[in-house]
Structure formats: C-alpha cells, structure tokens
Coordinates of C-alpha atoms in Angstrom, one line a residue:
M257 CA 0.0 -0.2 -0.2
K258 CA 2.9 2.3 0.9
K259 CA 4.1 1.9 -2.8
L260 CA 0.5 2.9 -4.2
L261 CA 0.5 5.6 -2.1
S262 CA 4.3 6.6 -3.9
I263 CA 2.9 6.2 -6.9
L264 CA -0.4 8.2 -6.6
G265 CA 1.3 10.9 -4.6
A266 CA 3.7 11.5 -8.1
T267 CA 0.8 11.6 -9.9
S268 CA -1.1 14.9 -11.2
L269 CA -3.6 15.2 -13.8
V270 CA -4.9 17.3 -16.3
V271 CA -7.4 15.7 -18.4
S272 CA -7.8 13.3 -15.3
A273 CA -5.7 10.5 -17.1
P274 CA -2.8 9.0 -15.3
L275 CA 0.2 11.3 -16.4
S276 CA 3.0 9.4 -15.1
V277 CA 2.3 5.8 -12.9
V278 CA 5.5 5.0 -14.9
A279 CA 5.9 8.1 -17.8
C280 CA 8.5 7.7 -20.5
K281 CA 9.5 9.8 -23.7
K282 CA 7.2 9.4 -26.2
K283 CA 9.3 7.0 -29.7
V284 CA 8.4 5.6 -32.2
N285 CA 6.7 1.7 -31.3
P286 CA 7.2 -0.7 -34.2
N287 CA 4.3 -3.3 -32.5
I288 CA 1.8 -0.3 -34.0
D289 CA -0.8 -2.1 -35.5
D290 CA -0.4 -1.7 -39.7
E291 CA -2.8 -4.4 -40.0
F292 CA -5.4 -3.6 -42.8
D293 CA -8.8 -3.9 -43.6
Y294 CA -9.0 -7.9 -44.7
D295 CA -12.7 -7.5 -45.0
K296 CA -12.7 -4.8 -46.9
L297 CA -10.4 -5.6 -49.5
M298 CA -12.4 -8.9 -50.3
R299 CA -15.6 -6.8 -50.7
D300 CA -13.6 -4.1 -53.0
F301 CA -12.1 -7.4 -54.7
I302 CA -15.7 -9.0 -55.5
D303 CA -17.0 -6.0 -56.4
N304 CA -14.8 -5.0 -58.6
I305 CA -15.1 -8.3 -60.4
T306 CA -19.2 -8.5 -60.6
I307 CA -19.4 -5.2 -62.0
I308 CA -17.0 -6.3 -65.0
F309 CA -18.7 -9.9 -65.4
N310 CA -21.9 -8.1 -65.0
T311 CA -21.5 -5.6 -67.8
E312 CA -19.0 -7.3 -69.9
I313 CA -22.2 -9.7 -70.5
Q314 CA -24.1 -7.1 -70.7
N315 CA -22.5 -5.2 -73.6
Q316 CA -22.3 -8.9 -75.5
F317 CA -26.0 -10.1 -75.2
S318 CA -27.0 -6.2 -75.8
D319 CA -26.3 -6.7 -79.6
Y320 CA -28.7 -9.6 -79.2
N321 CA -31.4 -8.2 -77.3
F322 CA -34.0 -7.8 -80.4
I323 CA -33.0 -10.1 -83.7
S324 CA -34.9 -11.7 -86.7
E325 CA -35.4 -15.7 -87.3
D326 CA -32.8 -15.0 -90.0
E327 CA -30.2 -14.1 -86.9
L328 CA -30.1 -17.5 -85.5
P329 CA -27.5 -20.1 -85.8
D330 CA -27.5 -22.7 -89.2
N331 CA -28.7 -25.4 -87.0
L332 CA -31.7 -23.7 -85.5
S333 CA -34.6 -22.2 -86.6
Y334 CA -37.7 -19.8 -84.8
L335 CA -40.2 -23.1 -86.0
E336 CA -38.5 -25.7 -84.2
I337 CA -38.1 -23.5 -81.1
V338 CA -41.3 -23.2 -80.7
E339 CA -42.7 -27.1 -81.6
N340 CA -39.9 -27.9 -78.9
Q341 CA -41.0 -26.0 -76.1
D342 CA -41.7 -28.3 -73.8
Q343 CA -38.0 -29.3 -73.7
F344 CA -37.7 -25.8 -71.9
Q345 CA -40.2 -26.7 -69.1
K346 CA -39.1 -26.0 -65.9
G347 CA -38.0 -29.5 -64.1
N348 CA -37.9 -31.6 -67.6
K349 CA -35.1 -29.5 -69.0
G350 CA -33.0 -31.2 -71.9
G351 CA -33.6 -32.6 -75.3
N352 CA -32.1 -31.7 -78.7
V353 CA -33.2 -28.0 -79.3
Y354 CA -32.8 -27.3 -76.0
N355 CA -29.6 -28.3 -75.9
K356 CA -28.7 -26.8 -79.3
V357 CA -30.0 -23.2 -77.7
M358 CA -27.7 -24.0 -74.4
D359 CA -25.2 -24.0 -77.0
W360 CA -25.6 -21.6 -78.8
V361 CA -26.4 -19.1 -75.4
S362 CA -22.5 -20.4 -74.4
S363 CA -20.6 -19.5 -77.3
L364 CA -21.8 -16.2 -76.8
I365 CA -20.7 -15.6 -73.1
P366 CA -17.6 -13.6 -73.6
I367 CA -15.3 -15.6 -71.2
E368 CA -11.9 -13.9 -72.9
Q369 CA -12.5 -10.8 -72.2
I370 CA -13.8 -11.2 -68.8
N371 CA -11.3 -13.2 -67.5
S372 CA -8.3 -10.2 -69.2
S373 CA -10.0 -7.4 -67.9
I374 CA -10.1 -8.9 -64.2
Q375 CA -6.9 -9.5 -64.9
N376 CA -5.6 -6.6 -66.3
E377 CA -8.1 -4.5 -64.0
I378 CA -8.0 -6.4 -60.6
S379 CA -5.8 -9.1 -60.4
S380 CA -2.5 -6.8 -61.5
D381 CA -3.3 -4.7 -58.9
I382 CA -0.4 -5.3 -55.9
N383 CA -2.9 -4.5 -52.8
Y384 CA -5.4 -7.8 -54.2
K385 CA -2.1 -10.0 -53.5
P386 CA -3.2 -11.0 -50.3
I387 CA -6.7 -12.6 -51.1
L388 CA -5.4 -14.2 -54.6
I389 CA -4.8 -18.0 -54.8
D390 CA -2.6 -18.0 -58.0
S391 CA -1.6 -15.9 -60.8
G392 CA -4.7 -17.7 -62.6
S393 CA -8.4 -15.9 -63.5
P394 CA -10.5 -15.9 -60.4
L395 CA -13.2 -17.2 -61.8
K396 CA -11.9 -20.7 -61.0
S397 CA -15.5 -22.3 -61.4
G398 CA -15.5 -21.1 -65.2
I399 CA -18.2 -18.9 -66.8
F400 CA -21.6 -21.1 -67.9
A401 CA -25.1 -20.5 -68.8
E402 CA -26.9 -22.5 -65.6
E403 CA -30.2 -23.3 -67.6
I404 CA -32.5 -22.0 -70.6
D405 CA -36.3 -20.6 -70.4
L406 CA -38.2 -20.2 -73.3
L407 CA -41.4 -17.7 -73.3
V408 CA -43.3 -17.8 -76.8
Q409 CA -45.4 -14.9 -77.3
K410 CA -47.5 -14.6 -80.1
D411 CA -45.1 -12.2 -82.1
A412 CA -41.7 -13.3 -80.8
I413 CA -40.2 -16.2 -78.5
T414 CA -37.5 -14.4 -75.8
I415 CA -34.6 -16.7 -74.7
S416 CA -33.5 -16.1 -71.1
S417 CA -30.6 -17.6 -69.4
K418 CA -28.9 -16.9 -65.9
I419 CA -24.6 -16.5 -66.8
S420 CA -23.0 -17.9 -63.8
S421 CA -19.7 -18.0 -62.1
S422 CA -17.6 -17.8 -58.7
I423 CA -15.0 -15.8 -57.5
S424 CA -12.4 -17.6 -55.5
L425 CA -9.8 -16.3 -52.7
K426 CA -8.1 -16.5 -49.8
G427 CA -9.7 -15.4 -46.4
K428 CA -8.3 -14.1 -43.5
N429 CA -6.8 -17.8 -42.2
Q430 CA -6.0 -18.9 -46.1
E431 CA -8.9 -20.4 -46.4
I432 CA -10.5 -20.3 -49.8
I433 CA -13.9 -18.7 -50.5
N434 CA -15.9 -18.9 -53.5
E435 CA -18.4 -16.2 -53.7
P436 CA -21.3 -17.2 -56.3
I437 CA -22.1 -14.2 -58.9
S438 CA -24.4 -14.5 -61.7
T439 CA -27.1 -12.1 -64.2
V440 CA -29.5 -12.8 -66.9
V441 CA -29.7 -12.0 -70.0
S442 CA -32.6 -12.0 -72.4
I443 CA -32.5 -12.9 -76.5
N444 CA -35.8 -11.7 -78.1
V445 CA -36.3 -13.3 -81.9
F446 CA -39.2 -12.1 -84.4
E447 CA -40.8 -14.1 -86.8
D448 CA -40.1 -12.6 -90.2
N449 CA -43.5 -11.7 -90.8
G450 CA -43.4 -8.6 -92.7
D451 CA -44.8 -6.0 -89.8
N452 CA -41.6 -4.0 -88.9
L453 CA -42.6 -5.3 -85.4
L454 CA -38.4 -5.9 -85.1
E455 CA -38.1 -2.7 -86.3
Q456 CA -39.7 -1.0 -84.2
A457 CA -38.7 -2.8 -80.9
K458 CA -35.2 -1.9 -82.0
E459 CA -36.2 1.9 -82.7
L460 CA -37.1 1.9 -78.9
E461 CA -34.0 0.2 -77.8
E462 CA -31.7 2.6 -79.5
N463 CA -34.0 5.7 -78.1
Y464 CA -34.1 4.1 -74.9
K465 CA -29.9 3.8 -75.4
K466 CA -30.2 7.7 -75.8
L467 CA -32.4 9.4 -73.4
I468 CA -30.2 7.3 -70.8
N469 CA -26.7 7.2 -71.8
S470 CA -26.6 11.1 -73.7
K471 CA -29.2 13.2 -73.2
N472 CA -30.0 12.7 -69.7
A473 CA -26.1 11.3 -68.6
N474 CA -25.1 14.3 -66.7
Y475 CA -28.8 15.4 -66.1
F476 CA -29.6 12.9 -62.3
R477 CA -28.8 15.4 -59.3
F478 CA -30.1 16.0 -55.5
S479 CA -28.6 18.1 -52.7
S480 CA -27.7 16.6 -49.7
D481 CA -24.7 17.6 -47.6
S482 CA -24.5 14.5 -45.6
G483 CA -21.3 12.1 -45.4
N484 CA -23.1 8.9 -45.2
L485 CA -23.1 8.0 -48.5
S486 CA -23.6 4.2 -47.7
Q487 CA -27.3 5.8 -46.1
T488 CA -27.9 7.7 -48.9
A489 CA -27.4 5.0 -51.4
L490 CA -30.4 3.2 -49.5
E491 CA -31.9 6.1 -50.0
I492 CA -31.7 7.4 -53.7
E493 CA -33.0 3.7 -54.6
D494 CA -36.2 4.8 -53.2
N495 CA -35.8 8.4 -54.2
Q496 CA -39.4 8.9 -55.4
I497 CA -38.3 12.0 -57.3
I498 CA -35.5 10.8 -59.1
I499 CA -37.9 8.0 -59.5
N500 CA -40.7 9.7 -61.0
N501 CA -38.6 11.8 -63.5
L502 CA -37.4 9.4 -65.1
K503 CA -41.0 7.5 -65.9
E504 CA -42.3 11.0 -66.8
Q505 CA -39.0 10.6 -69.5
I506 CA -39.2 7.2 -70.3
Q507 CA -42.9 7.5 -70.8
T508 CA -41.9 10.3 -73.9
L509 CA -41.1 7.2 -75.6
S510 CA -44.6 5.7 -76.0
T511 CA -45.7 5.5 -79.2
D512 CA -49.2 5.1 -80.9
E513 CA -47.5 1.0 -81.4
V514 CA -45.5 0.7 -78.9
L515 CA -46.7 1.1 -74.9
I516 CA -44.1 1.7 -71.9
N517 CA -44.7 0.3 -68.9
E518 CA -42.6 1.8 -66.1
K519 CA -44.7 0.5 -62.8
N520 CA -42.0 -1.7 -61.8
L521 CA -38.9 0.6 -62.2
Q522 CA -36.0 -0.3 -59.9
L523 CA -33.2 1.7 -59.3
E524 CA -29.9 0.0 -57.1
V525 CA -26.8 2.2 -56.1
I526 CA -24.0 -0.6 -57.3
N527 CA -21.9 -1.9 -55.1
N528 CA -18.1 0.1 -55.2
S529 CA -19.8 2.2 -57.7
I530 CA -19.5 5.3 -55.3
I531 CA -17.1 8.1 -55.3
N532 CA -16.4 11.0 -53.7
A533 CA -15.0 14.1 -53.7
A534 CA -12.3 13.4 -50.5
G535 CA -8.4 12.3 -51.3
S536 CA -6.7 16.1 -51.7
A537 CA -5.6 16.2 -48.3
K538 CA -4.9 14.5 -44.8
S539 CA -5.2 16.0 -42.1
N540 CA -2.5 15.5 -38.4
T541 CA -3.5 16.6 -35.6
E542 CA -0.4 16.3 -33.4
Y543 CA -0.1 19.5 -32.7
F544 CA -2.6 18.5 -29.5
S545 CA 0.0 16.0 -28.1
G546 CA 3.5 15.8 -27.0
E547 CA 5.6 19.2 -27.0
Y548 CA 3.0 21.3 -28.9
R549 CA 0.3 21.0 -25.9
F550 CA 1.9 23.6 -23.9
G551 CA -0.1 26.0 -26.4
F552 CA -2.9 23.9 -27.9
F553 CA -4.1 21.5 -25.6
P554 CA -5.3 23.7 -22.7
T555 CA -6.7 25.9 -25.2
F556 CA -9.0 22.5 -26.0
I557 CA -9.5 22.0 -22.4
K558 CA -11.0 25.9 -22.1
A559 CA -12.3 25.8 -24.5
I560 CA -14.2 22.6 -24.3
R561 CA -15.1 23.5 -20.7
G562 CA -17.4 26.4 -22.2
V563 CA -14.3 29.6 -22.2
D564 CA -16.1 31.6 -25.2
E565 CA -12.4 33.3 -26.1
A566 CA -10.4 29.8 -25.5
E567 CA -13.3 28.3 -28.5
K568 CA -13.1 31.5 -30.5
T569 CA -9.4 30.5 -30.5
L570 CA -9.6 26.9 -31.3
L571 CA -12.3 27.4 -33.7
E572 CA -9.7 30.2 -35.7
N573 CA -6.9 27.9 -35.8
I574 CA -8.5 24.5 -36.4
K575 CA -10.9 25.9 -39.6
G576 CA -10.3 27.3 -43.1
N577 CA -7.5 25.5 -46.1
D578 CA -4.6 26.7 -43.5
P579 CA -5.8 26.0 -40.4
E580 CA -2.7 26.9 -38.0
W581 CA -3.2 24.4 -35.2
I582 CA -3.4 20.9 -37.6
D583 CA -0.8 19.6 -39.8
Y584 CA -1.7 18.5 -43.4
S585 CA -0.2 17.1 -46.0
T586 CA -1.1 17.4 -50.1
P587 CA -0.5 14.7 -52.6
I588 CA 1.9 16.5 -55.9
L589 CA -0.9 15.8 -58.3
Y590 CA -3.1 18.7 -56.8
K591 CA -0.6 21.2 -57.9
E592 CA -3.8 22.8 -59.8
M593 CA -5.8 22.8 -56.7
N594 CA -2.9 24.2 -54.9
E595 CA -2.9 27.1 -57.1
K596 CA -6.4 27.8 -57.2
I597 CA -6.6 28.2 -53.4
K598 CA -3.2 30.2 -53.5
Q599 CA -5.3 32.9 -55.8
G600 CA -8.0 32.7 -53.6
A601 CA -10.9 30.0 -55.0
Q602 CA -13.3 29.0 -52.8
I603 CA -12.8 25.3 -52.8
S604 CA -11.6 23.1 -49.9
R605 CA -8.3 21.4 -49.8
W606 CA -10.0 19.0 -48.2
V607 CA -13.1 18.2 -50.3
N608 CA -13.1 19.4 -54.3
Q609 CA -14.0 18.6 -57.7
Y610 CA -10.1 18.0 -58.3
A611 CA -10.3 14.8 -56.1
L612 CA -13.6 13.6 -57.1
I613 CA -12.1 13.6 -60.6
K614 CA -9.6 11.2 -60.0
N615 CA -11.8 9.4 -57.9
S616 CA -13.6 8.7 -60.8
K617 CA -10.5 7.1 -62.2
K618 CA -11.3 3.8 -59.2
T619 CA -11.4 0.5 -61.0
G620 CA -15.3 0.2 -59.9
F621 CA -16.4 3.4 -61.1
K622 CA -14.0 3.4 -63.8
N623 CA -15.4 0.2 -65.4
L624 CA -19.3 0.7 -65.2
L625 CA -18.4 4.0 -66.4
F626 CA -16.7 2.6 -69.5
N627 CA -18.6 -0.6 -70.1
S628 CA -22.1 1.6 -69.8
K629 CA -20.9 3.3 -72.7
S630 CA -22.9 7.0 -70.8
E631 CA -21.8 10.1 -71.7
F632 CA -21.4 11.0 -67.9
S633 CA -18.6 13.3 -67.1
I634 CA -17.1 15.1 -64.4
D635 CA -16.0 19.2 -65.2
K636 CA -14.2 21.2 -63.0
E637 CA -16.4 24.7 -62.8
K638 CA -19.6 22.7 -62.7
D639 CA -18.9 20.3 -59.8
A640 CA -16.8 22.7 -57.8
N641 CA -19.9 21.8 -55.5
T642 CA -20.4 17.7 -56.5
L643 CA -19.5 16.0 -52.7
A644 CA -20.1 12.5 -53.9
V645 CA -21.2 10.2 -57.9
F646 CA -23.3 7.0 -57.5
G647 CA -23.4 4.6 -60.5
T648 CA -26.7 3.3 -60.1
K649 CA -29.1 1.0 -63.0
I650 CA -32.1 0.9 -63.5
S651 CA -33.8 -2.2 -64.6
G652 CA -38.0 -3.3 -64.5
I653 CA -38.6 -1.2 -67.7
K654 CA -41.2 -3.4 -70.5
F655 CA -42.2 -2.2 -73.3
Q656 CA -45.8 -4.0 -74.7
L657 CA -45.7 -3.9 -79.0
R658 CA -49.4 -5.5 -79.9
D659 CA -49.7 -8.5 -78.4
S660 CA -46.5 -9.0 -77.0
E661 CA -44.3 -8.0 -73.8
F662 CA -40.7 -7.6 -74.0
I663 CA -38.2 -5.9 -71.4
L664 CA -35.8 -3.4 -71.7
D665 CA -31.8 -3.8 -71.2
D666 CA -30.8 -2.7 -67.9
K667 CA -29.1 1.1 -68.2
Y668 CA -27.1 3.2 -65.8
I669 CA -27.1 6.6 -64.6
F670 CA -24.6 8.4 -62.4
I671 CA -26.4 10.5 -59.8
R672 CA -24.9 13.8 -58.2
Q673 CA -24.7 14.7 -54.6
E674 CA -24.7 18.6 -54.6
I675 CA -24.0 20.2 -51.2
T676 CA -26.2 22.8 -50.2
R677 CA -23.3 25.3 -49.1
K678 CA -22.4 28.1 -51.3
N679 CA -18.8 26.7 -51.7
T680 CA -16.6 23.6 -50.3
L681 CA -14.6 25.6 -48.5
E682 CA -18.0 27.0 -46.7
Y683 CA -19.2 23.3 -46.2
Y684 CA -15.9 22.0 -44.6
N685 CA -15.9 24.7 -42.2
D686 CA -19.3 24.0 -41.2
F687 CA -18.3 20.8 -40.8
I688 CA -15.6 21.5 -38.4
E689 CA -17.8 23.8 -36.4
Q690 CA -20.8 20.9 -36.0
A691 CA -18.2 18.2 -35.3
W692 CA -16.8 20.4 -32.5
E693 CA -20.3 20.9 -31.3
F694 CA -20.6 17.7 -31.3
H695 CA -17.4 17.3 -29.4
K696 CA -18.4 19.4 -26.3
V697 CA -22.0 17.8 -26.0
F698 CA -20.9 14.4 -26.3
L699 CA -17.9 14.4 -24.1
D700 CA -19.6 15.9 -21.4
P701 CA -16.4 17.8 -19.3
F702 CA -16.6 18.2 -15.1
L703 CA -14.0 20.0 -13.5
K704 CA -12.8 17.8 -10.4
P705 CA -12.1 19.6 -7.3
D706 CA -8.2 18.6 -8.0
G707 CA -8.6 21.0 -11.1
A708 CA -8.8 18.3 -13.3
T709 CA -11.4 17.4 -16.5
I710 CA -13.0 14.1 -16.8
F711 CA -15.6 13.7 -19.6
N712 CA -18.4 12.4 -18.4
I713 CA -19.9 9.5 -21.4
Q714 CA -23.8 8.6 -21.8
T715 CA -24.2 4.8 -21.8
P716 CA -27.2 3.8 -23.7
K717 CA -30.7 3.8 -21.4
T718 CA -30.3 -0.4 -21.8
W719 CA -26.9 -0.6 -19.9
K720 CA -27.0 -1.2 -15.7
K721 CA -23.7 -0.2 -14.3
E722 CA -23.6 -3.5 -12.4
D723 CA -22.7 -5.2 -15.6
F724 CA -19.7 -3.0 -16.8
V725 CA -18.3 -1.5 -13.2
G726 CA -15.5 -3.8 -11.9
K727 CA -15.2 -5.7 -14.9
T728 CA -12.7 -6.1 -17.9
F729 CA -13.4 -6.1 -21.1
N730 CA -11.8 -7.7 -24.6
A731 CA -11.8 -4.8 -26.9
R732 CA -12.9 -6.0 -29.6
D733 CA -15.8 -7.6 -28.2
F734 CA -16.8 -4.3 -25.7
P735 CA -19.8 -2.3 -27.7
T736 CA -18.0 0.8 -28.2
N737 CA -20.7 1.8 -30.9
D738 CA -23.2 1.4 -28.7
I739 CA -21.3 4.2 -26.8
L740 CA -20.8 6.6 -29.9
Y741 CA -24.0 6.9 -30.9
A742 CA -26.1 6.4 -27.2
N743 CA -25.8 10.7 -26.5
S744 CA -29.5 11.5 -28.2
E745 CA -28.7 15.5 -27.5
A746 CA -25.3 14.9 -29.1
N747 CA -26.5 13.0 -32.3
A748 CA -29.6 15.8 -32.7
I749 CA -26.3 18.1 -33.4
N750 CA -25.2 15.9 -36.6
S751 CA -28.7 16.4 -39.0
D752 CA -26.8 18.6 -41.5
F753 CA -23.5 16.1 -41.9
N754 CA -24.7 12.6 -40.6
F755 CA -20.4 11.8 -40.1
S756 CA -19.4 9.3 -38.5
L757 CA -17.9 8.3 -34.9
K758 CA -15.6 6.6 -34.2
A759 CA -13.5 5.6 -31.3
V760 CA -9.3 6.0 -32.1
Q761 CA -6.1 5.6 -30.8
W762 CA -3.1 7.8 -32.4
E763 CA 0.7 7.5 -32.1
N764 CA 3.3 9.3 -34.7
S765 CA -0.3 10.0 -37.0
R766 CA -1.0 6.2 -37.3
L767 CA -3.7 4.5 -36.2
M768 CA -3.1 2.1 -33.3
K769 CA -4.7 -0.9 -31.8
F770 CA -5.8 -1.0 -27.7
D771 CA -6.7 -4.7 -26.9
E772 CA -8.3 -4.8 -23.4
I773 CA -10.9 -2.6 -21.3
Y774 CA -11.2 -2.0 -17.8
I775 CA -14.2 0.3 -15.9
N776 CA -13.2 0.3 -12.2
K777 CA -15.3 0.4 -9.2
V778 CA -16.7 4.3 -10.0
G779 CA -17.4 3.4 -13.6
E780 CA -14.0 5.4 -14.8
L781 CA -13.1 3.7 -18.3
F782 CA -9.1 2.5 -19.1
C783 CA -8.3 1.0 -22.1
Y784 CA -4.9 -0.1 -22.4
N785 CA -2.4 -2.2 -25.0
T786 CA -2.0 -5.7 -22.6
S787 CA 0.9 -7.6 -25.7
Q788 CA 3.3 -4.8 -25.9
S789 CA 5.0 -5.7 -22.1
K790 CA 5.0 -8.7 -19.6
T791 CA 5.0 -6.8 -16.5
H792 CA 2.8 -3.5 -18.1
F793 CA -0.2 -2.1 -19.6
T794 CA 0.8 0.4 -22.0
K795 CA -0.4 3.4 -24.0
V796 CA -3.5 3.7 -20.8
N797 CA -6.1 6.1 -21.7
F798 CA -4.8 7.0 -25.6
L799 CA -8.8 7.1 -26.9
V800 CA -10.4 9.8 -28.0
L801 CA -13.6 11.2 -30.1
N802 CA -13.2 11.0 -33.7
V803 CA -15.4 12.4 -36.3
S804 CA -15.2 12.2 -39.8
L805 CA -17.5 12.6 -42.8
F806 CA -17.5 10.3 -44.9
G807 CA -16.8 7.2 -42.0
D808 CA -14.0 4.9 -43.4
I809 CA -11.5 6.5 -41.3
D810 CA -9.5 3.4 -40.4
S811 CA -9.1 2.9 -44.4
N812 CA -8.6 6.8 -45.7
L813 CA -7.1 9.2 -43.9
Y814 CA -7.8 11.6 -46.8
Q815 CA -11.0 13.2 -45.8
P816 CA -12.2 15.7 -43.6
F817 CA -11.8 14.7 -39.9
L818 CA -11.2 16.3 -36.4
D819 CA -9.9 14.3 -33.5
F820 CA -7.9 16.1 -30.8
Y821 CA -5.4 13.4 -30.7
N822 CA -4.6 12.8 -27.2
Y823 CA -6.9 13.4 -24.3
N824 CA -4.4 11.7 -21.8
D825 CA -1.0 14.4 -20.5
G826 CA 1.7 11.5 -21.6
T827 CA 2.5 8.1 -22.1
S828 CA 1.5 6.2 -19.4
K829 CA 1.8 2.3 -18.0
I830 CA 0.3 0.6 -15.4
E831 CA 1.9 -2.7 -13.4
K832 CA -0.5 -5.5 -14.8
S833 CA 0.0 -6.9 -11.1
Q834 CA -1.8 -3.5 -9.5
K835 CA -4.3 -3.4 -11.9
E836 CA -7.2 -2.8 -10.2
E837 CA -5.6 -1.6 -7.5
I838 CA -4.4 1.5 -8.6
M839 CA -7.2 2.0 -11.9
D840 CA -9.6 2.2 -9.3
V841 CA -7.8 5.2 -7.1
I842 CA -6.1 7.1 -9.5
G843 CA -8.8 9.6 -12.3
A844 CA -9.3 8.6 -15.8
V845 CA -9.8 10.8 -18.3
F846 CA -13.4 8.7 -19.1
T847 CA -16.2 7.9 -16.7
L848 CA -19.2 6.4 -17.7
K849 CA -23.5 7.6 -17.3
F850 CA -25.5 4.5 -16.3
S851 CA -29.4 5.7 -16.3
Q852 CA -29.5 2.3 -14.5

C-alpha cells in the first residue's frame, strides 16, 4: 500500500488521465498495429469483379436483345424452337433443341474478355495479392449458362438464361472462399412476318439508350450535405423524385404502337461505384499532443469547458484551408488545386472537384462508366459543389408491342450529390464547427475538485451499471459503437452532415490498436494495450473521439475529420499485477454515465 501511495503522490492530472504511473518519452513504436481492413479488401475485390462480369456480359448480349429469326444459328430455326417448347419446361429441361440453344447462348458468353479485363484491372493490382489464390483467373469454376428459359408469345420468343460463375479468393485465415455471382440475359427473336415489329423494338431500344446514356447522362442530381454515402445510397433507391422523373422521361418514348410500362422501375446503387470528392489532403492533429500541448492543448481544455475566448481561438485555428493548429499534407498531383487556393478560390483543400476527378478513375466506377457507354463526365467548373456520384442501375422497364411484352435492357445512370452550401470551403468550415459542437456535448466535461477535467460519456439507456463496473472486457467485444451513438442530445447536432463517429488511438500520426478495457468500481473507463510488455499495460487511455465525414477513417485518412489526438497528458504504463489496485484509485479520462 505504501508503494501505491508513493505512486499516486507523484501523479498529476490535466484531463484526469494518469500522467505517469510509469512515464517515458514518446518514441516510435514498432509494434503499432498496421493491420489493414481485410474484409474491405475482399469486398472491393468481389464488387470490382462483379461489375466487370455483369457489364461485359450485358454489352455482349446487347447485340442480341432483339433479333430476327434469320439471325439464329444455322442449326436452329424459330419454328423448331416453338415446336419443341416442352423441352424448356421447368423440371423437365433437356432435349436436342434445348441443347442447341444452350450451346448457342454459351458460345456468346465473352469468357476471354471477362478474364482479360479482370486480369488487367484487378488481379494485376498489387493490393489484392494477399487474397489471390494464384496468377490465374479468380473465376476458378468457369463462366457458364445455368439453364435456358423460353417464353413463346404471339410475335416473338424470348430466350433467357442466368450466366453464373464463382469468385475464388483467400480469406483471413488463408481458407478458400467461393463467392457466387450471376446475371440474367435475354434474347428476343422475332418471326419474319413483314410487320416491322423488330424494327419498332430496335428503334425503341436505341431511343432508350440515347435518353439514358446521352441526353440525360449528366442530368440526375440531388442536394444533400450528408457524408454517410452508404445510407444515401439506400435512400436513392427509394427516391421518388428521381424515380418519378425517370418514369416521366421514359414515357416520352411511347408511341401509338409501342406502350411503355415503367411501373416496376427499380434503382440500385452498384457496390463500389460510389465516388466522393475527398482525397486531396490528410489532416494531422498531433499538435494537440506532446511538445505542442503547452500551447494548443490547454486551449482545447478551456474551450471544451465553455470558455468563450478559448473556443473562439480554437475554431480560428482549426478551420480554413491553412489551419494553424492542424497539420496537413497534400499529394503532389493536386498542384492545380493548390494554385487555385492560393489565388483565392473558394474550394476546400479537403473536399473538392479535383479529388472527385481523381476518384472517378477508381476501378469499380471507371469500369461501370466505360462499359455502360454513358456520356457522363465530371467538369471542374460545373462540379465544384459535387460531393459524391453514385453509379446506379435502372431495371424493370417493359414495353408492349402489339400482343407481346418485352423487357428493356438494364441501363446505368450516374447521380450527383451536390452540397447545399455556397462552396466546399464553407461546407468544410461548417463541418468542422458541427464536429466541434458534437465534441462539446458528447464529452460533457466535468471539473473535479483537484482541477482535473473528466469526460462524462452517456451510455445506452438499457445498460445496467452492475453489468460493467469492476469488470474487464476484450476491446474487440466491447460495444463501443453503442456508446458513440447513445447521446441523443449530441446526435441532434449531427443533422446536416450525418458524419460518422469512431473511438481511435493515435501514435506518430498513425492509427493504433488497444486490446483491453477495464471499468473501475466508480464507472471510470481505462483502455490499454496488454501485449507490448510482459509486466505493464501500455498506452493507457490514449482513446479519443474521432468525427469523420465519410466514416471509413481506418482505411482513409484523406477526408475531412476532427479529433484532438490524445486527451491523456503523457504516455502511461501500469503494472499488470496492480491493475485494480491502481485503476480503482487514480483518475481516468472517461467516466461512464448510467441510466440504471
């Protein structure tokens, strides 16, 4: 006990973190966890291959959407297929004619082109090396037509088939994962009866293509400041303004002979085809730690406590394109952007049209745009306020031609999300201000009698204090996200930007991991690393709140975000053998507020 008292007597608190149970100078830690997001890598790999697979097949079969019976293979005839339609019935598929149709459809699949595009665009990317099984195609099972369906109508027959494959890749534990993918194709064959029905169908198809790919290629847009693009993508699919606008425009293609049916129109934002306007600058908030603390950190503490002059000073130094208290770096390829900013252009260094153009070259978006044959393009002037673009599939459009009904091929539109602010510089500054306002409410600072500041963190209403106090948790299993979104008053501030929250730890401007959490007997939270020392817990209470615009802060630091690097005044170690004895007595950075 005497030893513990001597330790506590030498401990002083700024934010209430233990300054030095055992103190040491900051140094580069070779054990910082550099683990990349393996799950995201696998998702990107699968999504990018799926885009190539679907669009290459769609492009190949687009020449066969509407054909005459004369365009059937020499060994097939329209009459032969109709007379043997029983061979295409479900549960009883097979026979000579069925097999000939299957062979024909299979021969149209652009297998070589698909594999070549995957190799050139995806497999050759060194970032995917950890999940590649070998140097061959990831479509190990081949590409094949599963079965043939037949619909016989009065004026035409529709041959449809599901084209399938499976993406093979390595999982986290080097296990082989097979992800099935498929797309459906249709071939409409018209009987040669001299009524020009085929020509009418082709004319509609061409007009539809021009409407989507040319006339309206740069038409669709909506206003929103939200950075939660995944949520926005879901909302786009139910956006009745866009859907009704599309329906109205598509209806203009109807004629006396051709009747459009757009009632089943569906929108689907394609995975990995969303781009945003960030990537041109990376923030570094390290000025709030280490040797810089004597100037900036005390101002942060005063500001978070509600001292108006300190808050004014803080905001003046963290906003704008050249913030004094936030270091930043810009890739050399953004030279034109830097020149524009120097000339006084009202664009943000962190989010702008230059980054949007750069991101449009990302594999998924680039391939979808190219293979869709859309004339969509990003313009440096017109897209100055574009925050994101969503590659979106249109499906479910049918048309009636005399006594037969047909489905038009899927098409792709590229929908712009534009900010409501005057320019991206105003947008960025407002984001920083709202992120700061969120910090103030979420952290809910309290001044202790000893002069230290502790942050009171609201827990979910369903949490019971006895389930947490005095207990140790694995950091991976601890419901951190539940805490981050439990403060309803703070959440009300996040109405414009819909920004994302994360508890992060920094060291040398790199994100690092902690692996254990202890909540002491009065509800104070300690987080630390257990594996860097045999005798001590290290990096005690380096946790901070991070507010990021687009949310993927673990894998993308090149985006607008705000945090204050480290609330703990100094590096801390605690002897493992005295965990409860010390942590139940000394102050922490956070205390948890329980409703019950």
